[in-house]
PDB file of C-alpha atoms in Angstrom:
ATOM      1  CA  UNK A 243       0.000   0.000   0.000  1.00 94.00           C
ATOM      2  CA  UNK A 244       1.222   3.484  -0.874  1.00 96.00           C
ATOM      3  CA  UNK A 245      -0.031   6.701   0.723  1.00 97.00           C
ATOM      4  CA  UNK A 246       0.023   9.882  -1.359  1.00 98.00           C
ATOM      5  CA  UNK A 247      -1.307  13.373  -0.831  1.00 98.00           C
ATOM      6  CA  UNK A 248      -2.035  16.390  -2.959  1.00 98.00           C
ATOM      7  CA  UNK A 249      -0.632  19.888  -2.429  1.00 97.00           C
ATOM      8  CA  UNK A 250      -3.832  21.107  -0.745  1.00 96.00           C
ATOM      9  CA  UNK A 251      -3.430  18.565   2.061  1.00 98.00           C
ATOM     10  CA  UNK A 252       0.284  19.341   2.457  1.00 98.00           C
ATOM     11  CA  UNK A 253      -0.374  23.090   2.768  1.00 96.00           C
ATOM     12  CA  UNK A 254      -3.154  22.650   5.350  1.00 96.00           C
ATOM     13  CA  UNK A 255      -1.155  20.057   7.289  1.00 97.00           C
ATOM     14  CA  UNK A 256       1.897  22.334   7.522  1.00 96.00           C
ATOM     15  CA  UNK A 257      -0.232  25.293   8.654  1.00 95.00           C
ATOM     16  CA  UNK A 258      -1.846  23.233  11.385  1.00 96.00           C
ATOM     17  CA  UNK A 259       1.132  21.262  12.688  1.00 92.00           C
ATOM     18  CA  UNK A 260       2.959  24.486  13.602  1.00 90.00           C
ATOM     19  CA  UNK A 261       0.157  25.542  15.959  1.00 93.00           C
ATOM     20  CA  UNK A 262       0.451  24.386  19.563  1.00 92.00           C
ATOM     21  CA  UNK A 263      -3.235  23.398  19.679  1.00 93.00           C
ATOM     22  CA  UNK A 264      -2.708  20.959  16.797  1.00 95.00           C
ATOM     23  CA  UNK A 265       0.593  19.385  17.859  1.00 93.00           C
ATOM     24  CA  UNK A 266      -1.034  15.914  17.801  1.00 95.00           C
ATOM     25  CA  UNK A 267      -1.950  16.051  14.095  1.00 96.00           C
ATOM     26  CA  UNK A 268       1.312  14.623  12.787  1.00 96.00           C
ATOM     27  CA  UNK A 269       1.264  11.583  15.068  1.00 95.00           C
ATOM     28  CA  UNK A 270      -2.426  10.963  14.310  1.00 96.00           C
ATOM     29  CA  UNK A 271      -1.802  11.025  10.546  1.00 97.00           C
ATOM     30  CA  UNK A 272       1.203   8.735  10.920  1.00 96.00           C
ATOM     31  CA  UNK A 273      -0.698   6.314  13.154  1.00 95.00           C
ATOM     32  CA  UNK A 274      -3.818   6.161  11.037  1.00 96.00           C
ATOM     33  CA  UNK A 275      -2.441   6.208   7.500  1.00 97.00           C
ATOM     34  CA  UNK A 276       1.065   4.764   7.749  1.00 95.00           C
ATOM     35  CA  UNK A 277       0.639   2.282  10.588  1.00 92.00           C
ATOM     36  CA  UNK A 278      -2.654   0.655   9.517  1.00 93.00           C
ATOM     37  CA  UNK A 279      -3.892  -1.800   6.933  1.00 95.00           C
ATOM     38  CA  UNK A 280      -5.926  -0.713   3.927  1.00 95.00           C
ATOM     39  CA  UNK A 281      -8.994  -2.398   5.448  1.00 94.00           C
ATOM     40  CA  UNK A 282      -8.693  -0.202   8.539  1.00 95.00           C
ATOM     41  CA  UNK A 283      -8.026   2.975   6.523  1.00 95.00           C
ATOM     42  CA  UNK A 284     -11.068   2.609   4.287  1.00 93.00           C
ATOM     43  CA  UNK A 285     -13.457   2.747   7.263  1.00 90.00           C
ATOM     44  CA  UNK A 286     -14.423   6.398   6.847  1.00 89.00           C
ATOM     45  CA  UNK A 287     -17.741   7.876   5.751  1.00 94.00           C
ATOM     46  CA  UNK A 288     -18.343   7.162   2.055  1.00 95.00           C
ATOM     47  CA  UNK A 289     -18.945  10.399   0.144  1.00 95.00           C
ATOM     48  CA  UNK A 290     -19.115   9.290  -3.496  1.00 94.00           C
ATOM     49  CA  UNK A 291     -21.016   5.979  -3.487  1.00 89.00           C
ATOM     50  CA  UNK A 292     -18.152   3.975  -5.057  1.00 93.00           C
ATOM     51  CA  UNK A 293     -16.930   0.778  -3.438  1.00 90.00           C
ATOM     52  CA  UNK A 294     -13.946   0.344  -5.810  1.00 93.00           C
ATOM     53  CA  UNK A 295     -12.683   3.952  -5.689  1.00 95.00           C
ATOM     54  CA  UNK A 296     -14.241   5.392  -2.538  1.00 96.00           C
ATOM     55  CA  UNK A 297     -13.854   9.042  -1.580  1.00 97.00           C
ATOM     56  CA  UNK A 298     -13.988   9.086   2.211  1.00 97.00           C
ATOM     57  CA  UNK A 299     -14.139  11.384   5.211  1.00 96.00           C
ATOM     58  CA  UNK A 300     -12.487  10.076   8.352  1.00 95.00           C
ATOM     59  CA  UNK A 301     -12.641  11.527  11.850  1.00 94.00           C
ATOM     60  CA  UNK A 302      -9.270  11.208  13.570  1.00 95.00           C
ATOM     61  CA  UNK A 303      -9.032  10.445  16.392  1.00 92.00           C
ATOM     62  CA  UNK A 304     -12.766  10.999  16.972  1.00 83.00           C
ATOM     63  CA  UNK A 305     -15.638  13.469  16.591  1.00 79.00           C
ATOM     64  CA  UNK A 306     -13.817  16.425  18.175  1.00 82.00           C
ATOM     65  CA  UNK A 307     -10.511  15.998  16.349  1.00 92.00           C
ATOM     66  CA  UNK A 308      -9.785  16.380  12.658  1.00 96.00           C
ATOM     67  CA  UNK A 309     -11.553  15.581   9.417  1.00 96.00           C
ATOM     68  CA  UNK A 310      -9.418  14.011   6.711  1.00 97.00           C
ATOM     69  CA  UNK A 311     -10.745  13.590   3.171  1.00 97.00           C
ATOM     70  CA  UNK A 312      -9.147  10.990   0.917  1.00 98.00           C
ATOM     71  CA  UNK A 313      -9.579   8.741  -2.092  1.00 97.00           C
ATOM     72  CA  UNK A 314      -8.742   5.029  -2.117  1.00 97.00           C
ATOM     73  CA  UNK A 315      -8.038   3.081  -5.287  1.00 96.00           C
ATOM     74  CA  UNK A 316      -8.589  -0.384  -3.877  1.00 93.00           C
ATOM     75  CA  UNK A 317      -7.314  -2.293  -6.935  1.00 92.00           C
ATOM     76  CA  UNK A 318      -3.883  -0.607  -6.697  1.00 93.00           C
ATOM     77  CA  UNK A 319      -3.937  -0.274  -2.897  1.00 95.00           C
ATOM     78  CA  UNK A 320      -3.217   3.450  -3.157  1.00 97.00           C
ATOM     79  CA  UNK A 321      -4.549   6.114  -0.797  1.00 98.00           C
ATOM     80  CA  UNK A 322      -4.648   9.776  -1.859  1.00 98.00           C
ATOM     81  CA  UNK A 323      -5.172  12.251   0.978  1.00 98.00           C
ATOM     82  CA  UNK A 324      -6.890  15.412  -0.215  1.00 98.00           C
ATOM     83  CA  UNK A 325      -7.582  17.702   2.722  1.00 97.00           C
ATOM     84  CA  UNK A 326      -7.561  18.033   6.502  1.00 97.00           C
ATOM     85  CA  UNK A 327      -9.220  20.449   8.910  1.00 95.00           C
ATOM     86  CA  UNK A 328      -9.687  20.591  12.689  1.00 95.00           C
ATOM     87  CA  UNK A 329     -13.095  20.712  14.347  1.00 92.00           C
ATOM     88  CA  UNK A 330     -11.929  22.749  17.349  1.00 90.00           C
ATOM     89  CA  UNK A 331      -9.351  25.388  18.261  1.00 88.00           C
ATOM     90  CA  UNK A 332      -8.509  28.689  16.560  1.00 89.00           C
ATOM     91  CA  UNK A 333      -8.566  27.186  13.038  1.00 90.00           C
ATOM     92  CA  UNK A 334     -11.450  24.807  13.735  1.00 87.00           C
ATOM     93  CA  UNK A 335     -14.721  24.813  11.919  1.00 82.00           C
ATOM     94  CA  UNK A 336     -17.726  22.901  10.751  1.00 78.00           C
ATOM     95  CA  UNK A 337     -17.548  20.290   8.024  1.00 80.00           C
ATOM     96  CA  UNK A 338     -16.562  21.507   4.578  1.00 89.00           C
ATOM     97  CA  UNK A 339     -19.309  22.428   2.138  1.00 91.00           C
ATOM     98  CA  UNK A 340     -20.576  20.087  -0.568  1.00 92.00           C
ATOM     99  CA  UNK A 341     -18.921  22.346  -3.142  1.00 95.00           C
ATOM    100  CA  UNK A 342     -15.560  22.055  -1.390  1.00 94.00           C
ATOM    101  CA  UNK A 343     -15.895  18.262  -1.184  1.00 94.00           C
ATOM    102  CA  UNK A 344     -16.536  18.167  -4.944  1.00 94.00           C
ATOM    103  CA  UNK A 345     -13.573  20.474  -5.524  1.00 96.00           C
ATOM    104  CA  UNK A 346     -11.101  18.398  -3.513  1.00 96.00           C
ATOM    105  CA  UNK A 347     -12.313  15.155  -5.074  1.00 96.00           C
ATOM    106  CA  UNK A 348     -11.909  16.610  -8.581  1.00 96.00           C
ATOM    107  CA  UNK A 349      -8.531  18.096  -7.651  1.00 97.00           C
ATOM    108  CA  UNK A 350      -7.373  14.713  -6.337  1.00 97.00           C
ATOM    109  CA  UNK A 351      -8.235  13.002  -9.623  1.00 96.00           C
ATOM    110  CA  UNK A 352      -6.441  15.765 -11.531  1.00 97.00           C
ATOM    111  CA  UNK A 353      -3.323  15.423  -9.366  1.00 97.00           C
ATOM    112  CA  UNK A 354      -3.278  11.646  -9.885  1.00 96.00           C
ATOM    113  CA  UNK A 355      -3.511  12.026 -13.675  1.00 96.00           C
ATOM    114  CA  UNK A 356      -0.892  14.805 -13.747  1.00 96.00           C
ATOM    115  CA  UNK A 357       1.323  13.095 -11.158  1.00 95.00           C
ATOM    116  CA  UNK A 358       1.296  16.153  -8.897  1.00 97.00           C
ATOM    117  CA  UNK A 359       1.562  14.128  -5.726  1.00 97.00           C
ATOM    118  CA  UNK A 360       3.659  13.576  -2.644  1.00 98.00           C
ATOM    119  CA  UNK A 361       4.260  10.156  -1.197  1.00 97.00           C
ATOM    120  CA  UNK A 362       3.951  10.116   2.585  1.00 97.00           C
ATOM    121  CA  UNK A 363       6.702   8.308   4.425  1.00 96.00           C
ATOM    122  CA  UNK A 364       7.836   8.086   8.008  1.00 95.00           C
ATOM    123  CA  UNK A 365      11.309   9.486   8.697  1.00 93.00           C
ATOM    124  CA  UNK A 366      13.221   6.547  10.205  1.00 90.00           C
ATOM    125  CA  UNK A 367      15.408   8.792  12.395  1.00 92.00           C
ATOM    126  CA  UNK A 368      12.897  11.305  13.710  1.00 91.00           C
ATOM    127  CA  UNK A 369       9.617   9.423  13.317  1.00 90.00           C
ATOM    128  CA  UNK A 370       8.114  12.463  11.577  1.00 93.00           C
ATOM    129  CA  UNK A 371       6.096  12.687   8.397  1.00 96.00           C
ATOM    130  CA  UNK A 372       7.999  13.170   5.139  1.00 96.00           C
ATOM    131  CA  UNK A 373       6.495  14.489   1.905  1.00 97.00           C
ATOM    132  CA  UNK A 374       8.434  12.942  -0.977  1.00 96.00           C
ATOM    133  CA  UNK A 375       7.594  14.481  -4.379  1.00 96.00           C
ATOM    134  CA  UNK A 376       6.145  11.862  -6.746  1.00 91.00           C
ATOM    135  CA  UNK A 377       9.148  11.737  -9.114  1.00 82.00           C
ATOM    136  CA  UNK A 378      11.550  11.110  -6.257  1.00 64.00           C
ATOM    137  CA  UNK A 379       9.294   8.490  -4.674  1.00 58.00           C
ATOM    138  CA  UNK A 380       9.179   6.538  -7.949  1.00 60.00           C
ATOM    139  CA  UNK A 381      12.978   6.602  -8.204  1.00 53.00           C
ATOM    140  CA  UNK A 382      13.436   5.207  -4.676  1.00 55.00           C
ATOM    141  CA  UNK A 383      11.140   2.246  -5.464  1.00 56.00           C
ATOM    142  CA  UNK A 384      13.381   0.993  -8.283  1.00 48.00           C
TER     143      UNK A 384
END
């Protein structure tokens, strides 16, 4: 299984992780996406009605935490994280609008086609989240 993200997720993640109130975000993303099986990851709320390429919303760690939106291509065992937002704190808010959900889903498909992605990896030394640009991630797999 490979975990990717689009630029929109990376930007939001970096904004949030530097705020004291959201210092747990990095470990939650690592634990949920990099330390779980695909069966566990695809347990979010289904937003697009597809069982083969589901677009999901997941609450991590629970209702008061964060909302993460992502696409799963089950056949290839690839996960594409699109967006994250907190429910509480200074940058917290309600769920994203239907229009924004459509936008991030469409943007995710576009980024997959155009290979504008980052592969998420865990830094072996620091245990932090690394964003490896798609071209570099493909080179390291060979």
